């Protein structure tokens, strides 16, 4: 079995897909456009894509599943600052004085995700 997509229910699929495209660096499918009810962010193989689907209900509780991201070419703190400038909101800060920990953020529709320490940071602490 192959995991093809991770599907996220949302109010504005194209707008949320554009946010995640900027976060990940993966493109929004050329077949999708503003106003579409389903929009795909295409991940590099073999990573599953992110599929955003319009639903009528709003988000009301904490996500049962969320993404944990680890930056490759910047530090955790640089990545947190970058995604905040893209529209994320700081939710919970679990960084510790010794450099360990992670940061939980919210995407523009309130979905939780975490930024962990980078590969380089994991090698130094």
PDB file of C-alpha atoms in Angstrom:
ATOM      1  CA  UNK A   1       0.000   0.000   0.000  1.00  0.00           C
ATOM      2  CA  UNK A   2       1.218   3.528  -0.816  1.00  0.00           C
ATOM      3  CA  UNK A   3       0.246   6.680   1.064  1.00  0.00           C
ATOM      4  CA  UNK A   4      -0.774   9.013  -1.773  1.00  0.00           C
ATOM      5  CA  UNK A   5      -1.969  12.183   0.006  1.00  0.00           C
ATOM      6  CA  UNK A   6      -2.457  13.644   3.439  1.00  0.00           C
ATOM      7  CA  UNK A   7      -5.856  15.355   3.273  1.00  0.00           C
ATOM      8  CA  UNK A   8      -6.668  18.496   5.247  1.00  0.00           C
ATOM      9  CA  UNK A   9     -10.245  19.750   5.586  1.00  0.00           C
ATOM     10  CA  UNK A  10     -10.418  23.527   5.331  1.00  0.00           C
ATOM     11  CA  UNK A  11     -12.509  26.558   4.398  1.00  0.00           C
ATOM     12  CA  UNK A  12     -10.270  27.992   1.654  1.00  0.00           C
ATOM     13  CA  UNK A  13      -8.330  25.212  -0.116  1.00  0.00           C
ATOM     14  CA  UNK A  14      -6.382  27.333  -2.590  1.00  0.00           C
ATOM     15  CA  UNK A  15      -5.283  29.909  -0.031  1.00  0.00           C
ATOM     16  CA  UNK A  16      -4.234  27.267   2.508  1.00  0.00           C
ATOM     17  CA  UNK A  17      -2.430  25.274  -0.201  1.00  0.00           C
ATOM     18  CA  UNK A  18      -0.496  28.411  -1.195  1.00  0.00           C
ATOM     19  CA  UNK A  19       0.588  28.883   2.447  1.00  0.00           C
ATOM     20  CA  UNK A  20       1.803  25.263   2.688  1.00  0.00           C
ATOM     21  CA  UNK A  21       3.464  25.538  -0.721  1.00  0.00           C
ATOM     22  CA  UNK A  22       5.504  28.467   0.602  1.00  0.00           C
ATOM     23  CA  UNK A  23       6.325  26.604   3.822  1.00  0.00           C
ATOM     24  CA  UNK A  24       7.440  23.402   2.081  1.00  0.00           C
ATOM     25  CA  UNK A  25       8.758  24.754  -1.209  1.00  0.00           C
ATOM     26  CA  UNK A  26       6.509  22.228  -3.027  1.00  0.00           C
ATOM     27  CA  UNK A  27       4.332  23.518  -5.892  1.00  0.00           C
ATOM     28  CA  UNK A  28       0.575  23.834  -6.004  1.00  0.00           C
ATOM     29  CA  UNK A  29      -0.670  21.582  -8.806  1.00  0.00           C
ATOM     30  CA  UNK A  30      -0.921  23.360 -12.132  1.00  0.00           C
ATOM     31  CA  UNK A  31      -4.412  21.872 -12.475  1.00  0.00           C
ATOM     32  CA  UNK A  32      -5.691  23.837  -9.455  1.00  0.00           C
ATOM     33  CA  UNK A  33      -6.803  27.449  -9.202  1.00  0.00           C
ATOM     34  CA  UNK A  34      -8.504  29.870  -6.775  1.00  0.00           C
ATOM     35  CA  UNK A  35     -12.031  28.821  -5.909  1.00  0.00           C
ATOM     36  CA  UNK A  36     -11.426  25.089  -6.454  1.00  0.00           C
ATOM     37  CA  UNK A  37     -12.944  22.784  -3.841  1.00  0.00           C
ATOM     38  CA  UNK A  38      -9.820  20.565  -3.847  1.00  0.00           C
ATOM     39  CA  UNK A  39      -6.237  21.774  -4.224  1.00  0.00           C
ATOM     40  CA  UNK A  40      -3.075  19.652  -4.219  1.00  0.00           C
ATOM     41  CA  UNK A  41       0.406  20.619  -3.066  1.00  0.00           C
ATOM     42  CA  UNK A  42       2.685  18.217  -4.949  1.00  0.00           C
ATOM     43  CA  UNK A  43       5.430  16.711  -2.804  1.00  0.00           C
ATOM     44  CA  UNK A  44       8.576  15.150  -4.263  1.00  0.00           C
ATOM     45  CA  UNK A  45       8.282  11.371  -4.652  1.00  0.00           C
ATOM     46  CA  UNK A  46       7.930   9.272  -2.575  1.00  0.00           C
ATOM     47  CA  UNK A  47       6.515  11.809  -0.093  1.00  0.00           C
ATOM     48  CA  UNK A  48       2.692  12.036  -0.120  1.00  0.00           C
ATOM     49  CA  UNK A  49       1.152  15.257  -1.387  1.00  0.00           C
ATOM     50  CA  UNK A  50      -0.954  17.601   0.724  1.00  0.00           C
ATOM     51  CA  UNK A  51      -4.559  17.679  -0.473  1.00  0.00           C
ATOM     52  CA  UNK A  52      -6.756  20.521   0.800  1.00  0.00           C
ATOM     53  CA  UNK A  53     -10.509  19.965   0.567  1.00  0.00           C
ATOM     54  CA  UNK A  54     -13.253  22.512   1.280  1.00  0.00           C
ATOM     55  CA  UNK A  55     -15.694  21.469   4.013  1.00  0.00           C
ATOM     56  CA  UNK A  56     -18.575  23.497   5.470  1.00  0.00           C
ATOM     57  CA  UNK A  57     -17.613  22.954   9.119  1.00  0.00           C
ATOM     58  CA  UNK A  58     -15.047  25.147  10.817  1.00  0.00           C
ATOM     59  CA  UNK A  59     -12.224  23.802  12.970  1.00  0.00           C
ATOM     60  CA  UNK A  60     -13.413  23.652  16.580  1.00  0.00           C
ATOM     61  CA  UNK A  61     -10.941  21.485  18.530  1.00  0.00           C
ATOM     62  CA  UNK A  62      -7.286  20.485  18.626  1.00  0.00           C
ATOM     63  CA  UNK A  63      -6.109  18.433  15.633  1.00  0.00           C
ATOM     64  CA  UNK A  64      -5.817  14.704  16.327  1.00  0.00           C
ATOM     65  CA  UNK A  65      -2.925  14.511  13.825  1.00  0.00           C
ATOM     66  CA  UNK A  66      -0.394  17.184  12.967  1.00  0.00           C
ATOM     67  CA  UNK A  67       2.883  17.639  11.071  1.00  0.00           C
ATOM     68  CA  UNK A  68       6.304  17.726  12.756  1.00  0.00           C
ATOM     69  CA  UNK A  69       8.754  19.509  10.448  1.00  0.00           C
ATOM     70  CA  UNK A  70      12.558  19.468  10.692  1.00  0.00           C
ATOM     71  CA  UNK A  71      14.372  22.157   8.686  1.00  0.00           C
ATOM     72  CA  UNK A  72      17.204  21.060   6.432  1.00  0.00           C
ATOM     73  CA  UNK A  73      18.937  24.314   5.517  1.00  0.00           C
ATOM     74  CA  UNK A  74      18.249  26.591   8.489  1.00  0.00           C
ATOM     75  CA  UNK A  75      17.911  26.348  12.255  1.00  0.00           C
ATOM     76  CA  UNK A  76      14.675  25.665  14.092  1.00  0.00           C
ATOM     77  CA  UNK A  77      14.476  29.283  15.231  1.00  0.00           C
ATOM     78  CA  UNK A  78      15.148  30.626  11.721  1.00  0.00           C
ATOM     79  CA  UNK A  79      12.418  28.345  10.366  1.00  0.00           C
ATOM     80  CA  UNK A  80       9.948  29.448  13.040  1.00  0.00           C
ATOM     81  CA  UNK A  81      10.615  33.090  12.143  1.00  0.00           C
ATOM     82  CA  UNK A  82      10.226  32.321   8.420  1.00  0.00           C
ATOM     83  CA  UNK A  83       6.874  30.525   8.721  1.00  0.00           C
ATOM     84  CA  UNK A  84       5.517  33.254  11.005  1.00  0.00           C
ATOM     85  CA  UNK A  85       6.266  35.800   8.260  1.00  0.00           C
ATOM     86  CA  UNK A  86       4.322  33.541   5.864  1.00  0.00           C
ATOM     87  CA  UNK A  87       1.212  33.691   8.081  1.00  0.00           C
ATOM     88  CA  UNK A  88       1.673  31.078  10.825  1.00  0.00           C
ATOM     89  CA  UNK A  89       0.933  31.960  14.448  1.00  0.00           C
ATOM     90  CA  UNK A  90       3.023  30.912  17.448  1.00  0.00           C
ATOM     91  CA  UNK A  91       0.874  28.604  19.595  1.00  0.00           C
ATOM     92  CA  UNK A  92       3.124  26.914  22.186  1.00  0.00           C
ATOM     93  CA  UNK A  93       6.852  27.352  22.725  1.00  0.00           C
ATOM     94  CA  UNK A  94       8.551  24.213  24.030  1.00  0.00           C
ATOM     95  CA  UNK A  95      12.149  25.405  23.518  1.00  0.00           C
ATOM     96  CA  UNK A  96      14.439  24.936  26.505  1.00  0.00           C
ATOM     97  CA  UNK A  97      17.487  26.944  27.614  1.00  0.00           C
ATOM     98  CA  UNK A  98      19.796  24.072  26.613  1.00  0.00           C
ATOM     99  CA  UNK A  99      18.687  24.412  22.949  1.00  0.00           C
ATOM    100  CA  UNK A 100      16.368  21.409  22.891  1.00  0.00           C
ATOM    101  CA  UNK A 101      12.606  21.432  22.308  1.00  0.00           C
ATOM    102  CA  UNK A 102      10.215  22.434  19.569  1.00  0.00           C
ATOM    103  CA  UNK A 103       7.676  25.118  18.683  1.00  0.00           C
ATOM    104  CA  UNK A 104       3.999  24.487  17.966  1.00  0.00           C
ATOM    105  CA  UNK A 105       2.430  26.878  15.471  1.00  0.00           C
ATOM    106  CA  UNK A 106      -0.952  27.327  13.804  1.00  0.00           C
ATOM    107  CA  UNK A 107      -1.438  27.640  10.053  1.00  0.00           C
ATOM    108  CA  UNK A 108      -3.814  30.366   8.756  1.00  0.00           C
ATOM    109  CA  UNK A 109      -6.856  28.142   9.446  1.00  0.00           C
ATOM    110  CA  UNK A 110      -5.729  27.148  12.947  1.00  0.00           C
ATOM    111  CA  UNK A 111      -4.244  23.711  12.212  1.00  0.00           C
ATOM    112  CA  UNK A 112      -1.383  22.813  14.561  1.00  0.00           C
ATOM    113  CA  UNK A 113       2.100  21.896  13.336  1.00  0.00           C
ATOM    114  CA  UNK A 114       5.518  21.733  14.974  1.00  0.00           C
ATOM    115  CA  UNK A 115       9.009  22.870  14.025  1.00  0.00           C
ATOM    116  CA  UNK A 116      11.760  20.751  15.567  1.00  0.00           C
ATOM    117  CA  UNK A 117      15.516  21.257  15.670  1.00  0.00           C
ATOM    118  CA  UNK A 118      17.323  20.910  12.333  1.00  0.00           C
ATOM    119  CA  UNK A 119      19.614  18.049  11.382  1.00  0.00           C
ATOM    120  CA  UNK A 120      22.634  20.263  12.084  1.00  0.00           C
ATOM    121  CA  UNK A 121      21.348  21.289  15.490  1.00  0.00           C
ATOM    122  CA  UNK A 122      20.749  17.654  16.417  1.00  0.00           C
ATOM    123  CA  UNK A 123      24.411  16.887  15.685  1.00  0.00           C
ATOM    124  CA  UNK A 124      25.738  19.641  17.975  1.00  0.00           C
ATOM    125  CA  UNK A 125      23.671  19.063  21.133  1.00  0.00           C
TER     126      UNK A 125
END
